[in-house]
Short mmCIF file of C-alpha atoms in Angstrom, two decimals:
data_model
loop_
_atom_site.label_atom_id
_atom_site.label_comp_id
_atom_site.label_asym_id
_atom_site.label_seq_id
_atom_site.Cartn_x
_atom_site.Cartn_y
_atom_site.Cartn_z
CA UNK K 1 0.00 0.00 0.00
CA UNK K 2 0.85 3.56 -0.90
CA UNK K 3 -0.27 6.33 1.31
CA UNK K 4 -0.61 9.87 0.98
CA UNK K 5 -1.97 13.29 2.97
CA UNK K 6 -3.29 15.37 -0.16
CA UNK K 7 -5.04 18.51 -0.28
CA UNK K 8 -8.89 17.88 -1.42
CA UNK K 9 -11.60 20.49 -0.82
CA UNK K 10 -10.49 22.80 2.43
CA UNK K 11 -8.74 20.92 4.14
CA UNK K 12 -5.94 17.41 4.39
CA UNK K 13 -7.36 14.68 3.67
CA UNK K 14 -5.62 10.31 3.21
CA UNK K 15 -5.37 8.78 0.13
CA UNK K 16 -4.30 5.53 -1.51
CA UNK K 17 -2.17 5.79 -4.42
CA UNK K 18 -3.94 2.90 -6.64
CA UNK K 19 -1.61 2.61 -10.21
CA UNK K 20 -1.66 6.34 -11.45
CA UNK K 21 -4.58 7.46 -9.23
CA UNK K 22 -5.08 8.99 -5.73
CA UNK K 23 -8.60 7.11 -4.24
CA UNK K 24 -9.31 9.62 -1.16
CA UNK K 25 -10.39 8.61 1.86
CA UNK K 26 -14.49 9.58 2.55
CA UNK K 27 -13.58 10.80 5.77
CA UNK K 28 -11.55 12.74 8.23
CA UNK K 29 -9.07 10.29 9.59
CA UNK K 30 -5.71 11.00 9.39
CA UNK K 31 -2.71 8.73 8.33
CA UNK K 32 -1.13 8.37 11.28
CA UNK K 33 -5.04 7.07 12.49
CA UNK K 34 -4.94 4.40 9.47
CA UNK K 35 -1.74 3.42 10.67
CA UNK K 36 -1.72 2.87 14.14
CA UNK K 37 -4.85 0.75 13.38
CA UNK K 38 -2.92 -2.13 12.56
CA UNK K 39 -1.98 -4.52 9.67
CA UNK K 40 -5.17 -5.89 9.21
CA UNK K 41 -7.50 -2.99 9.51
CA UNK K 42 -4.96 -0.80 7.11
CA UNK K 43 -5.95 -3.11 4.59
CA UNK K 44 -9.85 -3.28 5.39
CA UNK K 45 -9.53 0.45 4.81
CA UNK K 46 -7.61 -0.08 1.92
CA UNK K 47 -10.04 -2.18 0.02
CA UNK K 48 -13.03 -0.05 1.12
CA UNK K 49 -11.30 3.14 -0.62
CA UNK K 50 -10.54 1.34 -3.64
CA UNK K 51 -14.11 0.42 -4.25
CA UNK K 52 -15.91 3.28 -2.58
CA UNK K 53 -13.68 6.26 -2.66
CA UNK K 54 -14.81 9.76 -2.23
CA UNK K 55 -13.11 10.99 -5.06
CA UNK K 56 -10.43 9.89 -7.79
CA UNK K 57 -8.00 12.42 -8.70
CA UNK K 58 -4.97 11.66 -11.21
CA UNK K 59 -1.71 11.77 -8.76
CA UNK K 60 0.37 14.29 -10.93
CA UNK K 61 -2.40 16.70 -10.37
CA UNK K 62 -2.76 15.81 -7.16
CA UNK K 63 -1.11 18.31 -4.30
CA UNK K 64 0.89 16.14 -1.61
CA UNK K 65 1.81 16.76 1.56
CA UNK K 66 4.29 15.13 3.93
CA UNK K 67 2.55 12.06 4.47
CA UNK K 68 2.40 12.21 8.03
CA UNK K 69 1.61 16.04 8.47
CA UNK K 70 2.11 16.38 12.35
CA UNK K 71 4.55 13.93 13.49
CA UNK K 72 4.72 13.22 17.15
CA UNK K 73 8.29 13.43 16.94
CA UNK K 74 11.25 13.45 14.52
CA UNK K 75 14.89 11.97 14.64
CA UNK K 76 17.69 11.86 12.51
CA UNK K 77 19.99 8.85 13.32
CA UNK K 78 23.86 8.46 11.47
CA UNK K 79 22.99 4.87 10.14
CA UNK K 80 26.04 5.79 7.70
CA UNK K 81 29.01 6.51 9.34
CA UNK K 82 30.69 6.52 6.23
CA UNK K 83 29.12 9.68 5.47
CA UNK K 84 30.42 11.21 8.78
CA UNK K 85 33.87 10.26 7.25
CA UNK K 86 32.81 11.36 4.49
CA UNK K 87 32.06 15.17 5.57
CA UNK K 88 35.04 14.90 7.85
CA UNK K 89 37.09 14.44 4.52
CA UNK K 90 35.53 17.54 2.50
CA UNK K 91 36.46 19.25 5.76
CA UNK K 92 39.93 18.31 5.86
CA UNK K 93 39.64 16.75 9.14
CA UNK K 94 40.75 13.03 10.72
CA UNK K 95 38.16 10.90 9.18
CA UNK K 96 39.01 8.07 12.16
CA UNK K 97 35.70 8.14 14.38
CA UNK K 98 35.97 7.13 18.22
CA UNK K 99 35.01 4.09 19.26
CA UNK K 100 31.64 5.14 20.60
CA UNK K 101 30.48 5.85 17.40
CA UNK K 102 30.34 1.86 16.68
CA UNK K 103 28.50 1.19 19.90
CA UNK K 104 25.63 3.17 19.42
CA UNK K 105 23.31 4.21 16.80
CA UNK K 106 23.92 8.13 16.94
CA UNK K 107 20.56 10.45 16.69
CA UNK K 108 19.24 14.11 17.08
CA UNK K 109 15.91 15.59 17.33
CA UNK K 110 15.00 17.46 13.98
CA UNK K 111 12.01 19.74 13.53
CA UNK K 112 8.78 18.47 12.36
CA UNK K 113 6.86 22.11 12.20
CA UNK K 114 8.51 22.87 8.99
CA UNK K 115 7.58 19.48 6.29
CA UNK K 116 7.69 19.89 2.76
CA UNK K 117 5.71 17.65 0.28
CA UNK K 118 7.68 15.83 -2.56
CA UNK K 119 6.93 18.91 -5.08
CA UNK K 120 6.92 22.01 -2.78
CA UNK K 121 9.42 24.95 -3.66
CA UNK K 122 12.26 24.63 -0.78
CA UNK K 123 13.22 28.10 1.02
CA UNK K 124 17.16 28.31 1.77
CA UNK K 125 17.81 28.63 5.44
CA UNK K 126 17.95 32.65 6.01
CA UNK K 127 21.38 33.69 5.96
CA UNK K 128 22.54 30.81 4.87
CA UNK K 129 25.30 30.76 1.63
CA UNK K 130 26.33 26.81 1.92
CA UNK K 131 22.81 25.13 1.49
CA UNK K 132 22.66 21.48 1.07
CA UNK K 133 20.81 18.31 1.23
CA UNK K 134 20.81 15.50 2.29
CA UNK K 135 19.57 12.15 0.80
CA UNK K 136 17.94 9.17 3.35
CA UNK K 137 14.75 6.84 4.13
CA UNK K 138 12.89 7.13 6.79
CA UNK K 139 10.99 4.59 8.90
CA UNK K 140 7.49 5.54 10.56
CA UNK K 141 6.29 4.15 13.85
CA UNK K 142 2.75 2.13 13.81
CA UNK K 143 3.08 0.33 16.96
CA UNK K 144 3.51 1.78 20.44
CA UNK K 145 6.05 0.73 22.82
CA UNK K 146 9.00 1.44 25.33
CA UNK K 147 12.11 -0.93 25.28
CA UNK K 148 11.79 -2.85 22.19
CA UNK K 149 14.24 -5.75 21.23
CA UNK K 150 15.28 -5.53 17.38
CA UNK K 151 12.77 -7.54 16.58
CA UNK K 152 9.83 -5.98 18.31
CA UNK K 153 11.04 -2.85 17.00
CA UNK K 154 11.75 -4.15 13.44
CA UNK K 155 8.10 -4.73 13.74
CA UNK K 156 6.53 -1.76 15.39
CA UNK K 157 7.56 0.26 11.81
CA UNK K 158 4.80 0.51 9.79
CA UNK K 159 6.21 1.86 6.59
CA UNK K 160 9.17 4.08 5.42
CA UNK K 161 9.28 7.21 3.06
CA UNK K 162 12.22 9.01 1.44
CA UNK K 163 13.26 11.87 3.03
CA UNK K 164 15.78 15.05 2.36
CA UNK K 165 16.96 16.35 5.17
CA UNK K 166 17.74 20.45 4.28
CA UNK K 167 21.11 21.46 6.05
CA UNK K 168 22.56 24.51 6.05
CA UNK K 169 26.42 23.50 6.54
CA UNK K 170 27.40 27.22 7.45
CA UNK K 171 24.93 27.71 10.13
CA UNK K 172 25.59 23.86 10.97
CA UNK K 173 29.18 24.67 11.95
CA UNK K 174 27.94 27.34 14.23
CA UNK K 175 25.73 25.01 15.69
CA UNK K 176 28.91 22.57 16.31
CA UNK K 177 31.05 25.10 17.47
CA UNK K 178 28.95 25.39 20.47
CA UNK K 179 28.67 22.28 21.10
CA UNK K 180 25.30 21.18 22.49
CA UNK K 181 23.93 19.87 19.10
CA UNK K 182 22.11 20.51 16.08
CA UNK K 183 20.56 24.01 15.79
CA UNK K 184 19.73 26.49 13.02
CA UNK K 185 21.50 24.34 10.57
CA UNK K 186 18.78 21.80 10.58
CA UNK K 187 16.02 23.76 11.44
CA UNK K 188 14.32 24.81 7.98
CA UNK K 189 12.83 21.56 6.94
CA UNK K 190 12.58 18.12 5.73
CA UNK K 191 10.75 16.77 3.13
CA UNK K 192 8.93 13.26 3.42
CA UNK K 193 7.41 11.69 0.83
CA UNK K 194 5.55 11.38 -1.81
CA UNK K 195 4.07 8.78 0.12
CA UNK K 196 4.05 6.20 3.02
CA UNK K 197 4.71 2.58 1.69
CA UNK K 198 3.73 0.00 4.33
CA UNK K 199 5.98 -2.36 5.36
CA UNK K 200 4.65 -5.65 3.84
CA UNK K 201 5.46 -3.71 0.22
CA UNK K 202 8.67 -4.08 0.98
CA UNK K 203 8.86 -7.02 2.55
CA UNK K 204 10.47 -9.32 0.16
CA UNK K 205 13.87 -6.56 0.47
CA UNK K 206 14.15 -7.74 4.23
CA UNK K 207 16.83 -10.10 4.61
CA UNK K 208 18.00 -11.28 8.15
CA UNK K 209 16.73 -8.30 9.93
CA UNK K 210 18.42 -5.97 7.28
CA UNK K 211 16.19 -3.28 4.97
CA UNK K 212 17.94 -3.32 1.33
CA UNK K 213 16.29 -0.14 -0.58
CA UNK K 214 18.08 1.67 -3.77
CA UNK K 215 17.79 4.94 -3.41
CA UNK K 216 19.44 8.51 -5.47
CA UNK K 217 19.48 11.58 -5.83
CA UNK K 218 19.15 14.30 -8.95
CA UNK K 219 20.16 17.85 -8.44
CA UNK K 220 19.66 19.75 -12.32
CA UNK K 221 18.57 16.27 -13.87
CA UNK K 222 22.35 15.07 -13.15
CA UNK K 223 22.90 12.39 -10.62
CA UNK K 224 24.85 12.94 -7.12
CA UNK K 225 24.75 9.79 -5.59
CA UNK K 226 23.21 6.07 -5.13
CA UNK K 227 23.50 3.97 -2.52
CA UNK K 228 21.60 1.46 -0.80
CA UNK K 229 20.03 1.12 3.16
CA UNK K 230 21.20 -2.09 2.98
CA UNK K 231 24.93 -0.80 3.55
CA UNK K 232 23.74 1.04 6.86
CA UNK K 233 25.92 0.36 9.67
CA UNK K 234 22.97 -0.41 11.93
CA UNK K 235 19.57 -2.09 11.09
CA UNK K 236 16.74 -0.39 11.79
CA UNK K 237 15.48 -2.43 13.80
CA UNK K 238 18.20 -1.91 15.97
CA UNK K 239 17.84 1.89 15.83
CA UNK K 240 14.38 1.70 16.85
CA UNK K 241 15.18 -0.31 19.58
CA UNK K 242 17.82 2.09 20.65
CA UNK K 243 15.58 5.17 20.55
CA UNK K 244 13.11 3.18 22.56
CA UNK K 245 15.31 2.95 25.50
CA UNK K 246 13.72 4.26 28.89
CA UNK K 247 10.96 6.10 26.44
CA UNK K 248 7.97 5.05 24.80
CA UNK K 249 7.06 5.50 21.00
CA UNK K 250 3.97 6.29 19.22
CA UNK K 251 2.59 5.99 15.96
CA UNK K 252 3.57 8.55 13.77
CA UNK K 253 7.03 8.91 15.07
CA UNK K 254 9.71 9.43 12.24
CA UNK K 255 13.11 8.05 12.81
CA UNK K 256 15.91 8.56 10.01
CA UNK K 257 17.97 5.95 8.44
CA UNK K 258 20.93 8.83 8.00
CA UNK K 259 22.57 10.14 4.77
CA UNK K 260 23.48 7.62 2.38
CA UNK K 261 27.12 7.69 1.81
CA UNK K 262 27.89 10.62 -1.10
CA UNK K 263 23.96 11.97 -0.49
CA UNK K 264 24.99 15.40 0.11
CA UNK K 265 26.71 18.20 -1.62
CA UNK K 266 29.36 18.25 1.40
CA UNK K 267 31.03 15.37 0.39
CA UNK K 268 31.67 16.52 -2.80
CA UNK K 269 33.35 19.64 -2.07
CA UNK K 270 36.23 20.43 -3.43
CA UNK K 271 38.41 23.26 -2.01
CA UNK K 272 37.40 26.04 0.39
CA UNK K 273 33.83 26.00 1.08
CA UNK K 274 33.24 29.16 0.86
CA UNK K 275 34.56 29.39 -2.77
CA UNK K 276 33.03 26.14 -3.45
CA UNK K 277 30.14 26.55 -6.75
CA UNK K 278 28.42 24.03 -5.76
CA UNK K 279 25.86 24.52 -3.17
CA UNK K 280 22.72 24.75 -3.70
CA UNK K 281 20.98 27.91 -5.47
CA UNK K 282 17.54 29.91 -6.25
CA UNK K 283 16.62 27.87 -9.51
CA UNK K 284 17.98 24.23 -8.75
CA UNK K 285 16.27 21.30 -8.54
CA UNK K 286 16.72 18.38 -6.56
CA UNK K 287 14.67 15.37 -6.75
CA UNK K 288 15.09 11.95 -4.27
CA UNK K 289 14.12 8.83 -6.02
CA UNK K 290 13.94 4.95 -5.19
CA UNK K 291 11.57 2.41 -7.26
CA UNK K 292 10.35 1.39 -3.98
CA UNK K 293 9.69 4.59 -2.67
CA UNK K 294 8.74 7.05 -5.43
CA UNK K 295 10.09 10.23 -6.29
CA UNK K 296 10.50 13.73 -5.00
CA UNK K 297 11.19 16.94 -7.58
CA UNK K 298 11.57 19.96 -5.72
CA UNK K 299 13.18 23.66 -6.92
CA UNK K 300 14.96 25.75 -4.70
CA UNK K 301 14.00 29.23 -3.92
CA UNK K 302 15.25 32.38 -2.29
CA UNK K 303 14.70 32.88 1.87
CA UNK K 304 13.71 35.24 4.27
CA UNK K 305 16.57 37.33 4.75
CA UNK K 306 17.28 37.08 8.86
CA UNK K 307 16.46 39.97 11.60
CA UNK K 308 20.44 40.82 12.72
CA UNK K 309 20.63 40.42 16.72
CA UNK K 310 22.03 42.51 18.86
CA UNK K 311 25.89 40.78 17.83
CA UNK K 312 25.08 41.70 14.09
CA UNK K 313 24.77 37.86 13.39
#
């Protein structure tokens, strides 16, 4: 099953993507309500909206939104660490990681108030000169629980979406300078989408507790980079277990399978970055794409230009 939150009438409203079609739900429940339902009522619902839709709308005309609008919570886990290496590299530093980065599945808390769907124009971070992005999958909780073994947890995700993570690498290093975490480099938005596939889709590409997805990434119609989850240094079944230590998820929650290794303009820099042509600009395009999760095609426009603070930053 494909899912999707599209814009019908006034308001948000769940679809099924059925071939090239969007069947829309006949009322007001929301995704993460079909979800959290369970396996076998997800597809009762499924079948009624295929026969008795509300509507049928063609899904290129269709307006998307994230698929899960309102996420409970959002994080952003380094499933790669060759990409950490990787953006060590392009910043001429060691690329050797300690030890603890093998012995846990690192993660952050991003920001779900700002979600873009898989076509929406993308705002640069205000003040920001070194925009990037950043290319991953995302699993999405349909299960609650609290201290999940990999298993349980492997089994509490009820589907995955692509997702670009939007970093803005000079405001990033700011953020890392002070130490205490991610801040205003990752704070401008993600974009999930173009729709929730359910776990049993993708079924057959779990193989001894380990997701294997293709994904890429476009930016002008010219590839950047392909990789596969299946290279991720942790399952994620094991990440979801992690982040379910001593807390409890719920359905809806987004957890990030990290950038695949090469998915970001970073690691291709070459030289000083502040010289470097290649970050991202008002006109560009950038589109995610896997055959198992669809495709996103988004352009790049100008942002708000920042208030200065007292400082002058």
């Amino acid at each position: 099953m494909r899912w999707v939150t599209c814009r019908h009438g006034h308001g948000l409203q769940v679809g099924l993507v059925v071939d090239d079609a969007v069947h829309v739900l006949d009322d007001d429940r929301t995704l993460i309500d079909v979800i959290s339902a369970g396996q076998v009522e997800m597809e009762r619902i499924a079948e009624t909206v295929r026969r008795s839709p509300a509507t049928v709308v063609p899904l290129e005309s269709m307006v998307l939104h994230s698929p899960i609008p309102q996420p409970p919570s959002v994080r952003d886990t380094v499933g790669f660490l060759d990409h950490v290496r990787g953006c060590r590299r392009a910043y001429g530093r060691d690329p050797e990681l300690g030890e603890v980065w093998s012995r846990v599945p690192a993660f952050y808390f991003a920001n779900p108030a700002t979600l873009f769907g898989a076509r929406d124009d993308v705002a640069i971070a205000p003040g920001s000169r070194w925009f990037d992005f950043e290319l991953e999958v995302a699993a999405v909780i349909g299960t609650p629980g609290s201290d999940l073994d990999p298993v349980a947890a492997q089994d509490a995700i009820a589907g995955y979406m692509l997702f670009c993570d939007w970093t803005a690498r000079d405001l990033q290093q700011a953020d890392m300078a002070l130490g205490i975490g991610q801040g205003k480099g990752k704070d401008s938005g993600m974009t999930f989408g173009p729709w929730l596939v359910t776990a049993d889709e993708v079924a057959n590409r779990l193989v001894d507790g380990r997701l294997d997805l293709e994904v890429a990434v476009e930016v002008n119609g010219v590839e950047i980079a392909r990789g596969t989850t299946g290279a991720m240094d942790w399952t994620f079944g094991e990440i979801v277990s992690f982040v379910s230590r001593g807390t409890r998820l719920v359905p809806g929650d987004v957890i990030g399978s990290g950038t695949i290794p090469g998915g970001c303009l970073l690691e291709h820099l070459v030289g000083d970055p502040e010289t470097y042509d290649g970050w991202l600009k008002p006109g560009d395009t950038v589109s995610l794409n896997s055959r198992a999760l669809g495709r996103t095609h988004q352009r790049i426009v100008d942002g708000a230009r920042p208030h200065p603070l007292s400082s002058g930053y």
